[in-house]
XYZ file of C-alpha atoms in Angstrom:
734
model
C -0.587 -5.719 15.915
C -1.469 -3.148 13.265
C 0.820 -0.353 12.119
C -1.045 2.124 14.299
C -4.014 2.113 16.644
C -7.208 4.065 15.970
C -8.668 3.198 19.391
C -8.934 6.883 20.319
C -10.190 8.163 16.966
C -12.939 5.555 16.568
C -14.757 6.976 19.600
C -15.899 9.734 17.262
C -18.004 7.132 15.480
C -20.434 7.329 18.423
C -21.229 11.046 18.021
C -24.914 11.943 17.460
C -26.423 13.336 14.285
C -25.649 16.969 13.516
C -22.149 16.856 15.008
C -19.179 18.262 13.116
C -16.952 15.223 12.555
C -13.257 15.955 12.040
C -10.721 13.379 10.967
C -9.052 11.385 8.223
C -10.778 10.167 5.060
C -10.675 6.554 6.241
C -12.535 7.465 9.445
C -15.131 9.359 7.425
C -15.781 6.287 5.280
C -16.288 4.146 8.392
C -18.753 6.664 9.844
C -20.651 6.750 6.543
C -20.892 2.943 6.552
C -22.476 3.010 10.006
C -24.844 5.796 8.984
C -25.910 3.731 5.965
C -27.122 0.778 8.024
C -24.480 -1.633 6.754
C -24.930 -5.242 7.968
C -21.496 -6.709 7.280
C -18.045 -5.476 6.243
C -15.028 -7.497 5.197
C -11.945 -7.051 3.074
C -8.226 -7.549 2.672
C -5.692 -4.919 3.708
C -3.442 -3.106 1.263
C -2.380 0.473 0.577
C -4.103 2.889 0.582
C -7.009 1.253 2.467
C -5.053 -0.770 5.056
C -6.084 1.735 7.699
C -9.755 1.182 6.877
C -9.346 -2.423 8.009
C -7.456 -1.222 11.101
C -10.200 1.293 11.954
C -12.880 -1.384 11.619
C -10.890 -3.738 13.849
C -10.478 -1.050 16.529
C -14.185 -0.181 16.238
C -15.286 -3.764 16.947
C -17.255 -2.850 20.142
C -19.147 -0.127 18.251
C -19.905 -2.485 15.376
C -21.108 -5.152 17.788
C -23.461 -2.682 19.483
C -25.022 -1.842 16.108
C -25.249 -5.468 14.993
C -22.633 -5.055 12.248
C -20.456 -8.062 11.454
C -16.804 -7.470 10.515
C -14.075 -9.913 9.590
C -10.674 -9.674 7.892
C -10.961 -11.974 4.877
C -8.344 -14.542 3.865
C -8.112 -12.866 0.445
C -9.912 -10.417 -1.786
C -11.714 -13.340 -3.423
C -13.071 -14.420 -0.033
C -14.221 -10.862 0.663
C -15.982 -10.519 -2.706
C -17.713 -13.874 -2.270
C -19.137 -12.643 1.061
C -21.210 -10.100 -0.909
C -23.386 -13.018 -1.946
C -25.277 -12.319 1.298
C -26.795 -9.330 -0.506
C -27.959 -11.337 -3.525
C -31.207 -12.686 -2.050
C -31.618 -10.558 1.080
C -32.101 -6.806 1.588
C -28.920 -6.496 3.650
C -26.244 -3.945 2.913
C -22.681 -5.226 2.665
C -19.338 -3.555 2.000
C -15.934 -4.972 1.106
C -12.582 -3.280 0.631
C -9.181 -4.022 -0.865
C -6.231 -2.548 -2.706
C -6.813 -1.404 -6.266
C -6.547 -3.592 -9.330
C -4.376 -6.247 -7.688
C -7.188 -6.948 -5.233
C -9.843 -6.715 -7.934
C -7.907 -9.208 -10.040
C -7.930 -11.711 -7.174
C -11.647 -11.088 -6.592
C -12.606 -11.049 -10.267
C -14.309 -14.451 -10.429
C -16.623 -13.714 -7.513
C -17.259 -10.152 -8.722
C -18.148 -11.274 -12.235
C -20.702 -13.737 -10.868
C -22.077 -11.127 -8.472
C -22.439 -8.516 -11.222
C -24.074 -11.020 -13.557
C -26.821 -12.221 -11.203
C -27.252 -8.870 -9.475
C -28.080 -8.026 -5.878
C -31.121 -7.229 -3.744
C -29.389 -5.404 -0.903
C -26.808 -2.715 -1.480
C -23.342 -4.093 -2.301
C -20.472 -1.594 -2.083
C -16.878 -2.371 -3.120
C -14.442 0.212 -1.689
C -11.290 0.091 -3.788
C -8.092 1.873 -2.751
C -7.075 3.206 -6.147
C -3.286 2.999 -6.326
C -2.240 4.685 -9.555
C 0.601 7.112 -10.180
C 4.022 7.881 -8.801
C 3.078 6.859 -5.251
C 1.982 3.415 -6.387
C 3.697 0.118 -5.661
C 1.927 -2.013 -8.288
C 1.439 -2.343 -12.018
C -0.073 0.799 -13.516
C -3.668 -0.203 -14.191
C -7.005 1.301 -13.182
C -10.258 0.018 -11.748
C -12.211 1.612 -14.600
C -11.614 -1.308 -16.962
C -13.127 -3.867 -14.613
C -16.187 -1.707 -13.937
C -16.831 -1.506 -17.687
C -16.150 -5.179 -18.261
C -18.615 -6.428 -15.656
C -21.102 -3.530 -15.910
C -20.673 -2.287 -12.355
C -21.106 1.394 -11.584
C -17.934 3.232 -10.546
C -17.918 6.230 -8.189
C -14.900 8.546 -8.018
C -15.777 11.308 -5.507
C -13.933 14.558 -5.076
C -11.193 14.536 -2.380
C -13.514 16.292 0.067
C -14.938 14.590 3.157
C -18.590 15.594 2.579
C -18.313 14.291 -0.997
C -16.728 11.014 0.134
C -19.342 10.453 2.842
C -22.161 11.235 0.409
C -20.645 8.806 -2.104
C -20.944 5.977 0.448
C -24.626 6.777 1.022
C -25.275 7.173 -2.708
C -23.367 3.983 -3.490
C -25.662 1.818 -1.379
C -28.785 3.528 -2.701
C -27.602 3.251 -6.321
C -26.818 -0.432 -5.839
C -30.292 -1.155 -4.484
C -32.056 0.951 -7.119
C -30.276 -0.863 -9.962
C -29.673 -4.322 -8.387
C -26.015 -3.838 -9.311
C -22.814 -3.861 -7.220
C -21.207 -0.421 -6.995
C -17.471 0.274 -6.857
C -16.229 3.284 -4.900
C -12.619 4.166 -5.680
C -10.651 6.147 -3.116
C -7.345 7.551 -4.268
C -4.375 7.836 -1.923
C -5.034 11.520 -1.263
C -8.698 10.861 -0.470
C -7.859 8.155 2.044
C -5.474 10.297 4.061
C -6.808 13.835 3.678
C -8.237 15.554 6.767
C -11.426 17.596 6.912
C -14.877 17.758 8.432
C -18.514 16.934 7.693
C -21.825 16.971 9.524
C -22.840 13.553 10.791
C -26.081 11.615 10.516
C -27.412 9.066 12.990
C -25.825 5.601 13.034
C -28.375 3.038 11.856
C -28.866 -0.555 12.879
C -29.510 -2.793 9.844
C -33.228 -2.854 9.062
C -32.900 -6.472 7.933
C -30.183 -8.374 9.759
C -28.130 -11.429 8.924
C -30.032 -13.193 11.700
C -33.285 -12.446 9.851
C -31.773 -13.898 6.702
C -30.723 -17.130 8.409
C -34.107 -17.616 10.033
C -36.038 -16.798 6.846
C -33.967 -18.250 3.976
C -34.789 -17.237 0.421
C -33.596 -18.266 -2.995
C -34.098 -16.937 -6.498
C -32.820 -19.256 -9.181
C -32.810 -16.368 -11.668
C -29.990 -14.770 -9.653
C -27.703 -17.795 -10.048
C -25.276 -17.732 -12.980
C -26.540 -20.911 -14.577
C -28.193 -21.340 -17.978
C -30.755 -20.216 -18.964
C -30.713 -17.405 -16.360
C -27.148 -16.415 -17.211
C -28.186 -15.564 -20.766
C -30.906 -13.259 -19.435
C -28.550 -11.334 -17.169
C -26.982 -9.443 -20.072
C -30.396 -8.273 -21.285
C -31.294 -7.284 -17.737
C -28.118 -5.208 -17.469
C -28.862 -3.307 -20.674
C -32.641 -3.027 -20.554
C -33.280 -2.580 -16.818
C -30.189 -1.886 -14.723
C -28.502 0.649 -17.014
C -31.618 2.851 -17.490
C -32.265 2.664 -13.735
C -28.691 3.812 -13.076
C -28.987 6.716 -15.523
C -32.254 7.808 -13.908
C -30.824 7.585 -10.383
C -27.592 9.436 -11.220
C -29.496 12.177 -13.045
C -32.234 12.672 -10.453
C -29.850 12.616 -7.483
C -27.405 14.913 -9.329
C -24.413 12.789 -8.374
C -22.224 14.575 -10.921
C -21.369 18.234 -10.302
C -21.394 21.337 -12.493
C -19.304 24.461 -12.078
C -20.558 27.336 -14.225
C -18.093 29.705 -15.871
C -18.190 32.732 -18.153
C -16.035 31.094 -20.874
C -19.045 29.224 -22.233
C -17.478 28.215 -25.550
C -15.052 25.816 -23.827
C -15.198 23.393 -20.902
C -13.351 20.772 -18.900
C -14.701 17.308 -18.080
C -12.832 15.822 -15.133
C -13.080 12.798 -12.872
C -14.140 13.695 -9.347
C -10.899 12.413 -7.862
C -8.941 14.902 -9.996
C -11.276 17.888 -9.561
C -9.302 19.588 -6.792
C -6.069 19.365 -8.789
C -7.810 20.763 -11.880
C -9.118 23.727 -9.884
C -5.663 24.317 -8.428
C -4.125 24.300 -11.911
C -6.761 26.790 -13.106
C -6.017 28.970 -10.077
C -2.316 29.045 -10.966
C -3.302 30.059 -14.501
C -5.497 32.885 -13.191
C -8.735 31.201 -14.274
C -10.150 30.112 -10.872
C -10.188 31.283 -7.271
C -9.433 29.604 -3.956
C -13.093 28.810 -3.310
C -13.798 26.585 -6.345
C -15.218 29.190 -8.734
C -13.847 28.822 -12.263
C -14.028 30.893 -15.419
C -13.876 27.646 -17.394
C -17.089 25.565 -16.981
C -16.443 22.203 -15.306
C -18.360 18.938 -15.493
C -17.160 16.852 -12.522
C -17.733 13.114 -12.879
C -18.260 11.783 -9.376
C -19.671 8.816 -11.304
C -16.851 7.667 -13.555
C -18.960 4.912 -15.113
C -21.447 5.041 -16.727
C -21.301 8.351 -18.567
C -24.747 9.990 -18.686
C -25.458 10.823 -22.326
C -27.968 13.626 -21.681
C -25.638 15.337 -19.204
C -22.730 15.139 -21.641
C -24.951 16.598 -24.370
C -26.111 19.447 -22.120
C -22.571 20.337 -21.053
C -20.940 20.131 -24.491
C -23.700 21.599 -26.696
C -22.642 24.974 -28.017
C -19.044 24.562 -26.937
C -16.161 24.836 -29.348
C -14.000 22.342 -27.436
C -13.770 20.408 -24.181
C -10.779 18.905 -22.382
C -11.185 15.391 -20.920
C -9.026 14.976 -17.797
C -8.454 11.258 -17.293
C -5.325 9.587 -15.963
C -3.733 6.570 -17.584
C -4.247 4.413 -20.636
C -6.404 3.369 -22.387
C -8.318 6.656 -22.616
C -11.702 5.033 -21.924
C -13.572 8.241 -21.097
C -12.099 10.251 -23.962
C -13.190 7.571 -26.426
C -16.625 7.345 -24.799
C -17.008 11.118 -24.885
C -16.201 11.237 -28.601
C -18.699 8.461 -29.310
C -21.524 10.145 -27.370
C -20.949 13.530 -29.028
C -20.864 12.119 -32.563
C -23.959 10.052 -31.844
C -25.756 13.293 -30.919
C -24.406 15.088 -33.986
C -22.259 17.524 -31.982
C -18.993 18.734 -33.527
C -17.418 19.811 -30.236
C -13.686 19.089 -30.359
C -12.477 16.704 -27.649
C -8.954 17.043 -26.295
C -7.264 14.856 -23.753
C -4.160 12.787 -24.285
C -3.020 15.115 -27.086
C -2.424 17.839 -24.467
C -2.040 15.873 -21.233
C 0.435 13.097 -20.409
C -0.580 9.726 -21.804
C 0.276 7.991 -18.521
C 1.403 8.664 -14.991
C 0.146 10.758 -12.109
C -1.727 13.938 -13.068
C 0.011 16.326 -10.712
C -0.981 19.982 -10.586
C 2.108 20.818 -12.671
C 1.113 18.331 -15.389
C -2.470 19.607 -15.408
C -1.353 23.227 -15.494
C 0.719 22.592 -18.604
C -2.072 20.681 -20.367
C -4.823 23.169 -19.478
C -2.611 26.062 -20.545
C -2.157 24.414 -23.943
C -5.927 23.898 -24.200
C -6.671 27.558 -23.377
C -3.999 28.892 -25.717
C -5.564 26.901 -28.547
C -9.229 27.724 -27.914
C -9.185 30.910 -25.816
C -5.877 32.726 -26.243
C -7.461 35.882 -24.832
C -7.105 34.298 -21.390
C -3.406 35.094 -21.638
C -3.625 38.410 -23.462
C -1.240 41.120 -22.315
C -2.864 43.849 -20.178
C -3.730 47.138 -21.902
C -1.346 49.113 -19.710
C 2.101 48.119 -20.893
C 4.439 46.879 -18.251
C 7.848 48.373 -17.695
C 9.404 45.367 -19.392
C 7.201 45.891 -22.494
C 8.219 49.528 -22.756
C 11.830 48.413 -22.822
C 11.124 46.013 -25.661
C 10.979 42.808 -23.598
C 8.493 40.103 -24.535
C 5.408 40.155 -22.254
C 2.673 37.816 -23.493
C 0.843 37.699 -20.143
C 1.276 33.962 -19.724
C 1.894 33.092 -16.045
C 5.343 31.691 -15.567
C 7.127 30.176 -12.612
C 9.981 32.260 -11.242
C 13.306 31.530 -12.842
C 15.603 29.642 -10.523
C 18.714 27.587 -10.746
C 18.200 24.014 -11.780
C 17.578 21.840 -8.760
C 20.268 19.246 -8.161
C 19.366 15.709 -9.054
C 18.044 13.720 -6.121
C 20.114 10.688 -5.183
C 18.475 7.371 -6.061
C 16.606 5.790 -3.160
C 15.651 2.243 -4.147
C 13.276 0.427 -1.785
C 14.923 -1.769 0.803
C 14.439 -3.751 3.980
C 14.155 -1.875 7.282
C 16.891 -1.659 9.884
C 16.946 -4.943 11.776
C 14.569 -6.678 9.355
C 14.583 -10.445 10.062
C 14.352 -11.133 6.344
C 17.790 -9.716 5.585
C 19.669 -12.682 7.151
C 17.696 -15.084 4.936
C 19.014 -13.469 1.779
C 22.507 -13.017 3.207
C 22.512 -16.752 3.939
C 21.372 -17.554 0.419
C 24.140 -15.406 -1.067
C 26.656 -17.362 1.024
C 25.140 -20.665 -0.158
C 25.403 -19.473 -3.764
C 29.178 -19.280 -3.306
C 29.162 -23.029 -2.770
C 26.316 -24.287 -4.986
C 26.120 -21.620 -7.667
C 23.179 -19.461 -8.653
C 19.613 -20.803 -8.750
C 16.465 -19.591 -10.464
C 14.507 -17.653 -7.825
C 10.785 -16.854 -8.118
C 9.889 -13.911 -5.903
C 6.567 -12.935 -4.355
C 4.690 -9.892 -3.116
C 5.778 -8.602 0.297
C 8.754 -7.006 2.029
C 10.926 -9.905 0.877
C 10.498 -8.699 -2.713
C 13.132 -6.062 -1.885
C 15.659 -8.896 -2.213
C 15.634 -8.187 -5.947
C 17.468 -4.918 -5.197
C 21.148 -4.484 -4.236
C 23.027 -5.959 -2.497
C 21.202 -9.296 -2.895
C 20.056 -9.280 -6.547
C 17.728 -12.250 -5.958
C 14.456 -12.946 -7.730
C 13.646 -13.208 -11.428
C 9.842 -12.758 -11.464
C 6.859 -11.875 -9.308
C 3.403 -12.855 -10.524
C 1.080 -12.010 -7.637
C 0.438 -12.320 -3.943
C 1.174 -15.879 -2.798
C 2.072 -17.003 -6.309
C 5.825 -17.311 -5.789
C 5.515 -21.103 -5.593
C 3.323 -21.288 -8.684
C 5.795 -19.098 -10.556
C 8.412 -21.820 -10.178
C 6.131 -24.656 -11.329
C 7.275 -24.788 -14.930
C 10.865 -25.222 -13.783
C 9.907 -28.456 -12.052
C 10.330 -30.023 -15.478
C 14.064 -29.427 -15.109
C 14.301 -32.237 -12.565
C 12.639 -34.629 -15.018
C 15.165 -33.591 -17.650
C 18.095 -34.266 -15.332
C 18.840 -30.740 -14.083
C 21.149 -30.717 -11.050
C 19.591 -27.608 -9.476
C 16.036 -27.155 -8.267
C 14.122 -23.894 -8.636
C 13.753 -21.773 -5.517
C 10.538 -19.907 -4.603
C 9.885 -17.350 -1.880
C 6.640 -16.299 -0.241
C 5.716 -14.561 2.990
C 3.391 -15.814 5.688
C 0.751 -13.395 4.388
C 1.086 -14.731 0.856
C 1.120 -18.292 2.170
C -2.298 -17.940 3.831
C -3.659 -15.756 1.022
C -2.893 -18.076 -1.870
C 0.364 -19.948 -1.454
C -0.787 -22.963 0.556
C -3.016 -24.291 -2.215
C -1.621 -22.823 -5.432
C 2.024 -23.231 -4.409
C 2.677 -25.910 -1.777
C -0.264 -28.277 -2.350
C 0.172 -27.978 -6.103
C 3.863 -28.925 -5.776
C 2.977 -31.979 -3.661
C 0.302 -33.071 -6.116
C 2.655 -32.771 -9.102
C 5.638 -34.328 -7.270
C 7.850 -31.301 -7.771
C 11.345 -31.088 -6.296
C 11.403 -27.297 -6.000
C 12.472 -25.556 -2.803
C 10.070 -23.184 -1.047
C 11.146 -20.610 1.525
C 8.284 -19.241 3.623
C 9.265 -15.997 5.325
C 7.294 -16.048 8.581
C 7.630 -12.647 10.279
C 4.520 -13.129 12.439
C 2.276 -10.583 10.685
C 1.012 -9.437 7.342
C 3.875 -7.011 7.688
C 3.974 -5.236 4.323
C 0.357 -4.058 4.694
C 0.710 -2.677 8.213
C 1.250 -5.525 10.661
C -2.181 -7.183 10.755
C -2.486 -10.583 12.439
C -2.577 -13.861 10.505
C -3.632 -17.421 11.414
C 0.045 -18.156 12.218
C 0.653 -14.985 14.285
C 2.065 -15.717 17.703
C 0.174 -12.898 19.401
C -2.980 -13.313 21.445
C -5.856 -11.694 19.568
C -9.150 -11.450 21.471
C -11.235 -11.381 18.273
C -9.343 -13.822 16.014
C -7.925 -17.336 16.231
C -4.125 -17.225 15.890
C -1.111 -19.455 16.663
C -1.765 -21.986 13.902
C 1.739 -23.129 12.810
C 2.637 -22.959 9.153
C 4.606 -26.192 9.486
C 1.479 -28.074 10.530
C -0.425 -26.720 7.507
C 2.437 -27.610 5.158
C 2.684 -31.162 6.478
C -1.092 -31.392 6.294
C -1.030 -31.119 2.503
C 1.669 -33.781 2.201
C 5.097 -32.133 2.447
C 7.619 -34.522 4.026
C 10.820 -32.429 4.005
C 10.310 -29.388 6.266
C 12.836 -27.356 8.268
C 11.779 -24.554 10.625
C 14.367 -21.960 11.675
C 12.998 -20.089 14.686
C 15.628 -17.317 14.589
C 16.578 -16.057 11.144
C 19.399 -13.924 12.591
C 21.279 -17.198 13.203
C 23.012 -17.070 9.834
C 24.853 -20.368 10.359
C 21.600 -22.286 10.918
C 19.800 -20.423 8.142
C 22.666 -21.127 5.761
C 22.737 -24.816 6.700
C 18.984 -25.231 6.157
C 19.098 -23.605 2.712
C 22.128 -25.658 1.710
C 20.417 -28.875 2.827
C 17.210 -28.030 0.936
C 18.992 -27.133 -2.287
C 21.277 -30.179 -2.092
C 18.683 -32.776 -1.061
C 17.957 -35.599 -3.502
C 14.810 -36.704 -1.684
C 11.636 -36.715 -3.806
C 8.952 -34.083 -3.328
C 9.112 -30.375 -2.505
C 11.381 -29.012 0.235
C 10.050 -26.288 2.545
C 12.143 -24.001 4.761
C 10.127 -21.894 7.221
C 12.181 -18.900 8.376
C 10.707 -17.363 11.522
C 11.473 -14.082 13.269
C 9.150 -11.266 14.261
C 8.889 -8.175 12.059
C 11.293 -5.679 13.619
C 9.014 -2.695 13.007
C 6.164 -4.288 14.912
C 8.542 -5.420 17.634
C 9.887 -1.886 18.022
C 6.363 -0.447 18.109
C 5.674 -2.697 21.073
C 9.050 -2.599 22.845
C 10.030 1.069 22.594
C 7.073 2.477 24.568
C 7.428 -0.292 27.170
C 11.178 0.347 27.511
C 10.724 4.110 27.805
C 8.071 3.599 30.466
C 10.326 1.238 32.425
C 13.258 3.660 32.302
C 11.044 6.519 33.465
C 9.827 4.348 36.344
C 13.442 3.766 37.443
C 13.738 0.129 36.404
C 17.080 -1.297 35.326
C 17.045 -1.604 31.538
C 19.892 -2.815 29.328
C 20.051 -1.658 25.716
C 22.341 -3.359 23.223
C 24.203 -1.700 20.386
C 26.644 -2.993 17.818
C 29.697 -1.197 16.566
C 32.806 -1.574 14.451
C 36.348 -1.205 15.788
C 37.938 1.173 13.274
C 41.416 -0.032 14.227
C 40.537 -3.627 13.327
C 38.287 -3.028 10.276
C 40.180 -3.724 7.079
C 37.966 -1.452 4.982
C 37.041 -4.065 2.364
C 33.295 -3.477 3.063
C 32.403 -7.114 2.402
C 29.992 -6.973 5.356
C 27.918 -4.365 3.504
C 27.901 -6.331 0.284
C 26.335 -9.299 2.067
C 24.178 -7.406 4.586
C 22.899 -4.155 3.122
C 21.573 -2.915 6.480
C 20.780 0.837 6.306
C 22.437 1.376 9.709
C 25.723 -0.050 8.400
C 27.530 2.813 6.716
C 30.984 4.332 6.099
C 33.100 6.554 8.302
C 36.684 7.935 8.276
C 39.173 5.495 9.752
C 40.937 8.147 11.839
C 44.247 6.656 10.774
C 46.472 8.507 8.287
C 47.885 5.173 7.129
C 44.360 3.870 6.359
C 42.907 6.445 3.919
C 39.878 4.349 2.862
C 36.724 4.701 4.971
C 35.853 1.880 7.340
C 32.523 0.321 8.228
C 30.490 2.085 10.883
C 27.190 1.431 12.669
C 24.994 4.543 13.024
C 22.482 5.525 15.696
C 19.577 3.674 14.040
C 20.977 0.244 14.978
C 18.445 -1.948 16.809
C 21.014 -4.574 17.854
C 19.556 -7.396 15.764
C 23.080 -8.817 15.487
C 22.900 -9.580 11.788
C 26.015 -7.655 10.777
C 28.182 -9.528 13.254
C 26.559 -12.878 12.439
C 27.046 -12.531 8.697
C 30.598 -11.273 9.121
C 31.404 -14.357 11.177
C 29.595 -16.766 8.828
C 31.369 -15.284 5.830
C 34.740 -15.577 7.629
C 35.227 -11.839 7.450
C 37.133 -9.531 9.798
C 36.392 -9.719 13.548
C 35.837 -5.974 13.873
C 32.234 -6.088 15.124
C 31.580 -5.685 18.824
C 28.504 -5.503 21.042
C 28.066 -2.792 23.684
C 25.568 -2.687 26.551
C 24.093 0.575 27.803
C 22.603 0.201 31.290
C 19.820 2.566 32.354
C 19.178 3.029 36.081
C 22.116 0.827 37.197
C 22.343 -0.490 40.745
C 24.857 0.629 43.383
C 27.251 -2.256 42.679
C 27.228 -1.482 38.941
C 27.931 2.213 39.548
C 30.834 1.328 41.908
C 32.275 -1.094 39.332
C 31.876 1.538 36.572
C 33.875 4.100 38.611
C 36.759 1.636 39.115
C 36.729 0.738 35.416
C 36.921 4.396 34.420
C 39.825 4.977 36.806
C 41.686 1.945 35.504
C 41.153 3.022 31.901
C 42.287 6.577 32.678
C 45.489 5.256 34.326
C 46.222 2.953 31.367
C 45.564 5.726 28.826
C 47.833 8.142 30.696
C 50.572 5.520 30.833
C 50.166 4.898 27.086
C 50.393 8.612 26.361
C 53.593 9.019 28.415
C 55.153 6.171 26.438
C 54.198 7.792 23.134
C 55.516 11.164 24.274
C 58.827 9.563 25.268
C 59.247 8.081 21.771
C 58.150 11.232 19.913
C 60.663 13.395 18.027
C 58.731 16.546 18.905
C 56.902 17.395 22.149
C 53.298 16.164 22.238
C 50.495 17.937 24.025
C 48.748 15.691 26.526
C 45.091 14.969 25.732
C 42.539 16.878 27.746
């Protein structure tokens, strides 16, 4: 069950040629793939391209009708290896994944693919995840494109440009026998716009044709002596073919301007922000016209030497707009200019931030510095003196933001687990076990469970990659051989387990006779990437094979000690399983499988069904938890062990209890964790469960009326007793 359904939107993929297509960037990419005659598409979900996988899954009937094969891959490496279908056959294939983390996983397959080259078009759609909205290490795809000599497209955030980049990517790949990478930044993936469609195309040469007419070319296999010839082929044939294609098709864009002695070279993905910054500086308009000439690199790699020469010749200086470090393009630009004997000054990281997201504000500051240095007349004061100038005030004509009071600092908002998350009880249980057995070394992994490193749990010392939590603890297995009393503890999710963890973590531990403890967080989906199904998902999927238990896979590679907890909210059972695993002296690795469905996905399914049932008049009972303020001691220990966002503070309502007490807010989903952990930790018994009945029956309504009357009589009696004991007259409650 994905994060959202595109079942309605994908119907637009059927529209005929010449139709104005409106929608999100991800939908536009899918339409462009179908227009390009793609034969197969695969990939691995991850922000910001998770929705591309979801769109393809929802468009399965349309893909089937066109003869396009789609599958979610087990990992990025599996997806990249599938591109081998385009090595010997003229079939177009596309794969997709998240940024450099996905490219790192796929690097072995990609390096082999780029070395031998392709016959059919091979397109790698990378969700570039760099800047302040990123959740990964701050690296860029550019380095890998250079390393393996693959061409890198970075189109403007503009649907026609993105769609054209897909078409050009396939054609460029076929013209140069080279895989092409198309990077889509977060803004490009989710922007909305329109473009004019072309006709969807069935593959001219299908995978069926390939199977029935097999071919092989030993020169395409990375094996000596062919592998030594691939480098020469890249330099002597593929590179010149790429330069010719990019130049003739005019993939890069030019914006003419009247300030011909200066210019800005910018990546396509940053072009809109550059134009916006120029507009704020009074040097561009709302329609893309600029006084400063622009050279927009929709092809980030390779740089075209003749185009660079033509743009920079005669210019005093140019500004290279390139996010991040190292400054690959700035260095390349300097090299090309000096090779051509041009003395044009190149600015970049000396005026712009060395790292981080290039927001419009950052670009505005850097471009303003560039213009003040090489064209100060852009900010010259007008001839007619302003009123402020006549009074002696400084008026240099430089646009400035209005003066305002300093904005208050935003409160810190560290990432955390969702309300009702089934992973929270696992870490609460471990914190309780630590009280008995002491702290352990914990290797964390990629996924929602990584939030355990944050307060209130403070668990996890390292994270090395998706599904590598078990491998991260391998070195500590030596501690058992040296007589250490504590094993290392490693976490991974069900997504990481199927992606990498089964072989590199569990099987490796069995093979090396490790005594480490592995906790597999099984929340039924690849939850952190949007709720896509996995082999172990317990949902019926008409297009995929699910319901393959993790325990069976773990035992299949030789693990003897396995405990499966089918309800993580049962803190007592969860605590007992962790204690047993960490205390066990049995040889071999210990595996605890902690199962409970992702609460977000459960709510996405249950809330609409519940609302529909209530509207239809069915009896529905909703549970809520609360805290009795009169009983709560106010020590807040429940929060220190739980950390649920719906568990907060509230006034006690008692003058003799000035400290705030625990309170459950309206976001509670009645998972029961707060009460469970309070009981397991032998805390105060202040938690209670309430039931709200929608559409009650006649007997329930009759019983409710008698209860209300009884409570009203008891409350009135209590008030009369208080009034009798009072020193001053009390007003009866209304």
